[in-house]
């Protein structure tokens, strides 16, 4: 899938190396000359200020705040969403939490593998994408799923769920306490009954978690019991999955009403995550500034279909993410997105160039 660049011959390398050394030597000489000229001009204009400036530089310790204010980029910058040019990520991620946001058009399907090997599937896109999800899981050598989550009953999230239930052994199945009068929803319930799987109804609380991997926390932030959610999107199961100092917040299709309810019921610091899978495919009715500020992600993931009629992701949402300096990865432009969290850092690989 990833291609390595062809290696040059040893003689070509030596010639390139010599050429680069010569260029670096010339650059150093020219640079020194330019610095000398600039320093001389500064001294002739104001000898006293020049001398004081040299003394200040000499007394400033390396790594101090005064040096950091010069615009030198921080080492903790978000990884880019460009396709990887190497066979392996730049950072070794043995024992990482791996997340695949699958390209299922205008819908959601997310596969996670814990450091200990446990598996989780969140949503299954429209029914037409089952074969692609099934092929992906087989490529990952997945024969059974430890946890499956149906975030809410819209077909772009559960369309392929009945087929998933029929094809894979499932240890634990989670869904919200809301029904929908569609054939898709009824097929999912019938498949659960046929496999004798009793779903767990997910409600958020300060202690509500999904038991999965002992080193990974999977907290349920929404829906909240007793809330009057009028929109099915706001019934979405929202998870904050944390591994070490890294994590991903998966917002389903939760919109502003559900976001406000979460913010009112949990401390702001609880939302912090390295990655945010945007609610409702990047719609303008989700990802309020207050919610984005609380999550404070480095990376935002948009799961949307290319050229979709809804205009997702919305330009207003993209502008807000840009204002907050968040790197945006999109399935409609870059295909399936692979995120690796090792507890300290994140690495991203995408399927194709945008």
CSV table of C-alpha atoms in Angstrom, one decimal:
chain,number,residue,atom,x,y,z
A,1,UNK,CA,0.0,0.0,0.0
A,2,UNK,CA,2.8,2.4,0.9
A,3,UNK,CA,5.8,2.6,-1.5
A,4,UNK,CA,9.4,3.2,-0.7
A,5,UNK,CA,11.5,5.5,-2.8
A,6,UNK,CA,14.1,3.7,-4.9
A,7,UNK,CA,17.6,3.8,-3.5
A,8,UNK,CA,20.4,5.7,-5.5
A,9,UNK,CA,23.7,4.0,-6.2
A,10,UNK,CA,26.6,4.5,-3.8
A,11,UNK,CA,28.5,6.7,-6.3
A,12,UNK,CA,25.5,8.9,-6.8
A,13,UNK,CA,25.2,9.3,-3.1
A,14,UNK,CA,28.8,10.3,-2.8
A,15,UNK,CA,28.5,12.9,-5.5
A,16,UNK,CA,25.3,14.3,-4.0
A,17,UNK,CA,27.0,14.4,-0.6
A,18,UNK,CA,30.0,16.2,-1.9
A,19,UNK,CA,27.8,18.7,-3.8
A,20,UNK,CA,25.7,19.3,-0.6
A,21,UNK,CA,28.8,19.8,1.5
A,22,UNK,CA,30.1,22.4,-1.0
A,23,UNK,CA,26.8,24.2,-1.0
A,24,UNK,CA,26.6,24.2,2.8
A,25,UNK,CA,30.2,25.6,3.0
A,26,UNK,CA,29.3,28.4,0.6
A,27,UNK,CA,26.1,29.1,2.5
A,28,UNK,CA,28.0,29.3,5.8
A,29,UNK,CA,30.5,31.8,4.4
A,30,UNK,CA,27.8,34.0,2.8
A,31,UNK,CA,25.8,33.8,6.0
A,32,UNK,CA,28.7,34.8,8.2
A,33,UNK,CA,29.5,37.7,5.9
A,34,UNK,CA,25.9,38.9,6.0
A,35,UNK,CA,25.7,38.6,9.8
A,36,UNK,CA,29.0,40.6,10.0
A,37,UNK,CA,27.6,43.4,7.8
A,38,UNK,CA,24.3,43.6,9.7
A,39,UNK,CA,26.2,43.6,13.1
A,40,UNK,CA,28.5,46.4,11.8
A,41,UNK,CA,25.5,48.5,10.7
A,42,UNK,CA,23.8,48.0,14.1
A,43,UNK,CA,26.9,48.9,16.0
A,44,UNK,CA,27.5,52.1,14.0
A,45,UNK,CA,23.9,53.2,14.5
A,46,UNK,CA,23.9,52.7,18.3
A,47,UNK,CA,27.0,51.2,19.9
A,48,UNK,CA,25.6,51.2,23.4
A,49,UNK,CA,22.3,49.4,22.5
A,50,UNK,CA,24.3,46.9,20.5
A,51,UNK,CA,26.5,46.0,23.4
A,52,UNK,CA,23.5,45.7,25.8
A,53,UNK,CA,21.8,43.3,23.3
A,54,UNK,CA,24.9,41.0,23.2
A,55,UNK,CA,25.0,40.9,27.0
A,56,UNK,CA,21.3,40.1,27.2
A,57,UNK,CA,21.7,37.2,24.8
A,58,UNK,CA,24.6,35.8,26.7
A,59,UNK,CA,22.7,35.9,30.0
A,60,UNK,CA,19.5,34.2,28.6
A,61,UNK,CA,19.4,30.4,29.4
A,62,UNK,CA,18.6,28.0,26.6
A,63,UNK,CA,14.9,27.0,26.5
A,64,UNK,CA,13.7,30.1,28.4
A,65,UNK,CA,10.4,31.8,27.7
A,66,UNK,CA,12.2,34.7,26.1
A,67,UNK,CA,13.7,32.4,23.4
A,68,UNK,CA,10.4,30.6,22.9
A,69,UNK,CA,8.7,33.8,22.0
A,70,UNK,CA,10.8,34.2,18.8
A,71,UNK,CA,8.3,32.1,16.8
A,72,UNK,CA,10.2,28.9,16.8
A,73,UNK,CA,7.6,26.1,16.3
A,74,UNK,CA,6.7,24.0,19.3
A,75,UNK,CA,7.8,20.3,19.2
A,76,UNK,CA,4.2,19.3,20.1
A,77,UNK,CA,2.7,20.1,16.7
A,78,UNK,CA,-0.1,18.0,15.3
A,79,UNK,CA,0.8,15.4,12.7
A,80,UNK,CA,-0.3,16.2,9.1
A,81,UNK,CA,-3.0,14.4,7.2
A,82,UNK,CA,-0.8,13.8,4.2
A,83,UNK,CA,-0.3,10.2,2.9
A,84,UNK,CA,2.7,8.6,4.5
A,85,UNK,CA,5.7,8.2,2.1
A,86,UNK,CA,7.2,5.4,4.1
A,87,UNK,CA,6.2,1.8,4.8
A,88,UNK,CA,6.2,2.5,8.5
A,89,UNK,CA,5.1,5.6,10.5
A,90,UNK,CA,7.9,8.0,11.5
A,91,UNK,CA,7.3,7.0,15.2
A,92,UNK,CA,7.3,3.4,16.4
A,93,UNK,CA,3.9,2.7,17.9
A,94,UNK,CA,4.2,-0.8,19.4
A,95,UNK,CA,1.3,-1.4,21.7
A,96,UNK,CA,-0.7,1.6,20.5
A,97,UNK,CA,-4.4,2.4,20.5
A,98,UNK,CA,-5.3,2.2,16.8
A,99,UNK,CA,-8.3,3.9,15.3
A,100,UNK,CA,-9.5,3.5,11.7
A,101,UNK,CA,-12.2,6.0,10.6
A,102,UNK,CA,-13.4,4.1,7.6
A,103,UNK,CA,-14.4,5.7,4.3
A,104,UNK,CA,-18.1,4.7,4.2
A,105,UNK,CA,-19.4,7.7,2.2
A,106,UNK,CA,-21.9,9.9,4.0
A,107,UNK,CA,-21.9,7.9,7.2
A,108,UNK,CA,-19.8,6.6,10.1
A,109,UNK,CA,-18.0,3.4,10.8
A,110,UNK,CA,-15.0,3.4,13.2
A,111,UNK,CA,-12.8,0.4,14.1
A,112,UNK,CA,-10.6,0.5,17.2
A,113,UNK,CA,-8.0,-2.0,18.4
A,114,UNK,CA,-6.7,-1.6,22.0
A,115,UNK,CA,-3.0,-2.0,22.9
A,116,UNK,CA,-4.0,-5.4,24.4
A,117,UNK,CA,-5.7,-6.5,21.1
A,118,UNK,CA,-9.3,-6.0,22.1
A,119,UNK,CA,-11.5,-4.8,19.3
A,120,UNK,CA,-14.4,-2.3,19.0
A,121,UNK,CA,-16.6,-1.3,16.1
A,122,UNK,CA,-18.6,1.9,16.4
A,123,UNK,CA,-21.4,2.2,13.8
A,124,UNK,CA,-21.6,0.5,10.4
A,125,UNK,CA,-22.5,3.0,7.8
A,126,UNK,CA,-25.3,2.5,5.2
A,127,UNK,CA,-26.1,-1.1,4.3
A,128,UNK,CA,-24.3,-0.8,0.9
A,129,UNK,CA,-21.0,-0.4,2.7
A,130,UNK,CA,-21.1,-3.6,4.6
A,131,UNK,CA,-19.0,-5.5,2.1
A,132,UNK,CA,-16.2,-2.9,2.5
A,133,UNK,CA,-16.4,-3.0,6.3
A,134,UNK,CA,-16.4,-6.8,6.2
A,135,UNK,CA,-13.3,-6.8,3.9
A,136,UNK,CA,-11.5,-4.4,6.1
A,137,UNK,CA,-12.2,-6.5,9.2
A,138,UNK,CA,-11.0,-9.6,7.5
A,139,UNK,CA,-7.8,-7.8,6.4
A,140,UNK,CA,-7.3,-7.0,10.1
A,141,UNK,CA,-7.8,-10.7,11.0
A,142,UNK,CA,-10.9,-9.8,13.0
A,143,UNK,CA,-13.1,-12.9,13.7
A,144,UNK,CA,-15.0,-11.5,16.6
A,145,UNK,CA,-15.7,-8.1,18.2
A,146,UNK,CA,-15.4,-7.4,21.9
A,147,UNK,CA,-17.5,-4.3,21.8
A,148,UNK,CA,-20.0,-2.9,19.2
A,149,UNK,CA,-21.7,0.4,19.5
A,150,UNK,CA,-24.6,1.7,17.5
A,151,UNK,CA,-24.5,5.4,18.4
A,152,UNK,CA,-28.1,6.2,17.2
A,153,UNK,CA,-30.7,4.7,14.9
A,154,UNK,CA,-30.1,6.7,11.7
A,155,UNK,CA,-29.3,4.5,8.7
A,156,UNK,CA,-26.0,6.1,7.8
A,157,UNK,CA,-24.8,4.8,11.2
A,158,UNK,CA,-26.6,1.4,11.5
A,159,UNK,CA,-27.4,0.5,7.9
A,160,UNK,CA,-24.9,-2.3,7.9
A,161,UNK,CA,-25.3,-3.3,11.5
A,162,UNK,CA,-27.6,-6.2,11.1
A,163,UNK,CA,-25.1,-7.8,8.7
A,164,UNK,CA,-22.3,-7.2,11.2
A,165,UNK,CA,-24.3,-8.9,13.9
A,166,UNK,CA,-25.0,-11.9,11.6
A,167,UNK,CA,-21.4,-12.2,10.5
A,168,UNK,CA,-19.4,-11.7,13.7
A,169,UNK,CA,-19.4,-12.9,17.2
A,170,UNK,CA,-20.1,-10.0,19.5
A,171,UNK,CA,-19.3,-9.9,23.2
A,172,UNK,CA,-21.0,-6.6,24.2
A,173,UNK,CA,-23.4,-4.5,22.2
A,174,UNK,CA,-24.3,-0.9,23.2
A,175,UNK,CA,-27.1,1.4,22.0
A,176,UNK,CA,-29.1,4.4,23.3
A,177,UNK,CA,-32.6,4.1,24.8
A,178,UNK,CA,-34.4,5.4,21.7
A,179,UNK,CA,-36.2,3.6,18.9
A,180,UNK,CA,-36.9,4.5,15.3
A,181,UNK,CA,-39.7,3.3,13.0
A,182,UNK,CA,-37.6,2.2,10.1
A,183,UNK,CA,-36.9,-1.2,8.5
A,184,UNK,CA,-33.2,-0.7,9.1
A,185,UNK,CA,-33.7,-0.3,12.8
A,186,UNK,CA,-36.1,-3.3,13.0
A,187,UNK,CA,-33.6,-5.5,11.1
A,188,UNK,CA,-30.9,-4.6,13.6
A,189,UNK,CA,-33.2,-5.6,16.5
A,190,UNK,CA,-34.2,-8.8,14.8
A,191,UNK,CA,-30.5,-9.7,14.2
A,192,UNK,CA,-29.7,-9.1,17.9
A,193,UNK,CA,-32.6,-11.3,18.9
A,194,UNK,CA,-31.6,-14.1,16.5
A,195,UNK,CA,-28.0,-14.1,17.9
A,196,UNK,CA,-29.4,-13.9,21.5
A,197,UNK,CA,-27.5,-10.7,22.1
A,198,UNK,CA,-29.0,-8.5,24.8
A,199,UNK,CA,-27.9,-4.9,24.2
A,200,UNK,CA,-26.7,-2.7,27.0
A,201,UNK,CA,-28.5,0.7,27.1
A,202,UNK,CA,-25.9,3.4,27.3
A,203,UNK,CA,-26.4,6.4,29.6
A,204,UNK,CA,-23.8,8.9,30.6
A,205,UNK,CA,-22.7,9.7,34.2
A,206,UNK,CA,-19.6,10.5,36.0
A,207,UNK,CA,-18.8,6.8,36.4
A,208,UNK,CA,-20.3,5.4,33.2
A,209,UNK,CA,-17.7,3.4,31.3
A,210,UNK,CA,-17.4,0.6,28.8
A,211,UNK,CA,-15.2,-2.1,30.0
A,212,UNK,CA,-12.7,-2.9,27.3
A,213,UNK,CA,-8.9,-2.8,27.7
A,214,UNK,CA,-7.4,-2.4,31.2
A,215,UNK,CA,-5.1,0.4,30.0
A,216,UNK,CA,-7.7,2.3,28.1
A,217,UNK,CA,-10.6,4.4,29.6
A,218,UNK,CA,-13.8,4.4,27.6
A,219,UNK,CA,-16.1,7.0,29.2
A,220,UNK,CA,-19.7,7.6,28.1
A,221,UNK,CA,-20.5,11.4,28.0
A,222,UNK,CA,-23.9,11.2,26.3
A,223,UNK,CA,-26.8,10.7,26.2
A,224,UNK,CA,-27.7,11.8,29.7
A,225,UNK,CA,-30.6,10.1,31.4
A,226,UNK,CA,-33.6,12.4,31.9
A,227,UNK,CA,-32.7,14.8,29.1
A,228,UNK,CA,-35.4,15.7,26.5
A,229,UNK,CA,-33.6,15.0,23.3
A,230,UNK,CA,-36.0,15.9,20.5
A,231,UNK,CA,-33.6,15.2,17.7
A,232,UNK,CA,-32.3,11.6,17.1
A,233,UNK,CA,-28.8,13.0,16.5
A,234,UNK,CA,-28.7,14.2,20.0
A,235,UNK,CA,-29.3,10.7,21.3
A,236,UNK,CA,-25.9,9.7,19.9
A,237,UNK,CA,-23.6,7.8,22.2
A,238,UNK,CA,-20.6,10.1,22.8
A,239,UNK,CA,-17.4,8.4,24.0
A,240,UNK,CA,-14.1,9.8,25.2
A,241,UNK,CA,-11.5,7.1,24.8
A,242,UNK,CA,-8.2,7.8,26.7
A,243,UNK,CA,-4.9,6.0,26.6
A,244,UNK,CA,-2.2,7.6,28.7
A,245,UNK,CA,-1.9,11.3,27.8
A,246,UNK,CA,-3.6,10.8,24.4
A,247,UNK,CA,-7.2,10.2,23.5
A,248,UNK,CA,-10.0,10.5,21.0
A,249,UNK,CA,-13.5,11.9,21.5
A,250,UNK,CA,-16.1,10.3,19.2
A,251,UNK,CA,-19.1,12.5,19.0
A,252,UNK,CA,-21.5,10.5,16.8
A,253,UNK,CA,-24.0,12.9,15.3
A,254,UNK,CA,-24.4,14.9,18.6
A,255,UNK,CA,-25.4,18.5,17.9
A,256,UNK,CA,-25.3,21.7,19.9
A,257,UNK,CA,-28.1,20.7,22.3
A,258,UNK,CA,-26.3,17.5,23.4
A,259,UNK,CA,-22.9,19.3,23.5
A,260,UNK,CA,-24.3,22.0,25.8
A,261,UNK,CA,-25.9,19.3,28.0
A,262,UNK,CA,-22.5,17.5,28.3
A,263,UNK,CA,-20.7,20.7,29.1
A,264,UNK,CA,-23.2,21.4,31.9
A,265,UNK,CA,-22.8,18.0,33.4
A,266,UNK,CA,-19.0,17.3,33.2
A,267,UNK,CA,-16.0,19.3,34.2
A,268,UNK,CA,-14.4,21.0,31.1
A,269,UNK,CA,-11.1,19.3,31.7
A,270,UNK,CA,-12.8,15.9,31.2
A,271,UNK,CA,-13.3,16.6,27.5
A,272,UNK,CA,-9.7,17.0,26.6
A,273,UNK,CA,-8.6,14.8,23.7
A,274,UNK,CA,-5.9,14.6,21.1
A,275,UNK,CA,-8.4,13.8,18.4
A,276,UNK,CA,-12.0,14.9,17.9
A,277,UNK,CA,-14.2,13.0,15.5
A,278,UNK,CA,-16.6,15.8,14.7
A,279,UNK,CA,-20.3,15.5,15.4
A,280,UNK,CA,-22.8,15.1,12.5
A,281,UNK,CA,-20.1,14.9,9.8
A,282,UNK,CA,-18.9,18.5,10.5
A,283,UNK,CA,-22.3,20.1,10.3
A,284,UNK,CA,-22.7,23.7,11.4
A,285,UNK,CA,-25.2,22.5,14.0
A,286,UNK,CA,-22.4,20.6,15.8
A,287,UNK,CA,-19.0,21.5,17.2
A,288,UNK,CA,-19.8,24.7,19.0
A,289,UNK,CA,-16.9,26.9,20.0
A,290,UNK,CA,-17.5,26.1,23.7
A,291,UNK,CA,-17.4,22.4,23.0
A,292,UNK,CA,-14.3,22.7,20.7
A,293,UNK,CA,-12.6,24.8,23.4
A,294,UNK,CA,-13.2,22.1,26.0
A,295,UNK,CA,-11.9,19.2,23.9
A,296,UNK,CA,-9.0,21.3,22.6
A,297,UNK,CA,-7.9,18.7,20.0
A,298,UNK,CA,-4.8,18.7,17.9
A,299,UNK,CA,-6.7,16.8,15.1
A,300,UNK,CA,-10.3,16.9,13.9
A,301,UNK,CA,-11.7,14.0,11.8
A,302,UNK,CA,-14.6,14.5,9.4
A,303,UNK,CA,-16.4,11.4,8.2
A,304,UNK,CA,-18.4,12.5,5.2
A,305,UNK,CA,-19.2,11.5,1.6
A,306,UNK,CA,-17.5,13.2,-1.3
A,307,UNK,CA,-19.8,15.8,-2.9
A,308,UNK,CA,-22.6,15.1,-0.4
A,309,UNK,CA,-25.8,17.1,-0.8
A,310,UNK,CA,-25.7,18.4,2.8
A,311,UNK,CA,-22.6,20.5,2.3
A,312,UNK,CA,-20.7,18.6,5.0
A,313,UNK,CA,-18.3,19.6,6.4
A,314,UNK,CA,-19.7,23.1,6.8
A,315,UNK,CA,-17.4,26.1,5.9
A,316,UNK,CA,-18.3,27.7,9.2
A,317,UNK,CA,-17.1,24.6,11.1
A,318,UNK,CA,-13.9,24.4,9.1
A,319,UNK,CA,-13.2,28.1,9.7
A,320,UNK,CA,-13.6,27.6,13.5
A,321,UNK,CA,-11.2,24.7,13.4
A,322,UNK,CA,-8.7,26.7,11.4
A,323,UNK,CA,-9.0,29.6,13.9
A,324,UNK,CA,-8.1,27.1,16.7
A,325,UNK,CA,-5.2,25.8,14.8
A,326,UNK,CA,-6.7,22.2,14.5
A,327,UNK,CA,-5.4,19.9,11.8
A,328,UNK,CA,-8.4,18.5,9.8
A,329,UNK,CA,-8.5,15.1,8.1
A,330,UNK,CA,-11.5,14.2,5.9
A,331,UNK,CA,-12.6,10.8,4.6
A,332,UNK,CA,-14.3,12.5,1.6
A,333,UNK,CA,-10.9,13.8,0.5
A,334,UNK,CA,-8.4,11.3,2.0
A,335,UNK,CA,-10.3,8.0,2.3
A,336,UNK,CA,-9.9,5.8,5.4
A,337,UNK,CA,-7.9,7.5,8.2
A,338,UNK,CA,-5.7,5.5,10.5
A,339,UNK,CA,-4.8,7.1,13.8
A,340,UNK,CA,-2.2,5.7,16.2
A,341,UNK,CA,-2.1,6.9,19.9
A,342,UNK,CA,0.8,5.5,21.9
A,343,UNK,CA,-0.1,7.3,25.2
A,344,UNK,CA,2.2,10.2,24.5
A,345,UNK,CA,1.8,11.2,20.8
A,346,UNK,CA,-0.3,10.7,17.8
A,347,UNK,CA,0.5,9.5,14.3
A,348,UNK,CA,-1.8,9.6,11.2
A,349,UNK,CA,-1.8,7.7,7.9
A,350,UNK,CA,-4.4,8.4,5.2
A,351,UNK,CA,-5.4,6.3,2.3
A,352,UNK,CA,-5.0,8.9,-0.5
A,353,UNK,CA,-4.0,12.5,-1.2
A,354,UNK,CA,-6.7,15.1,-1.2
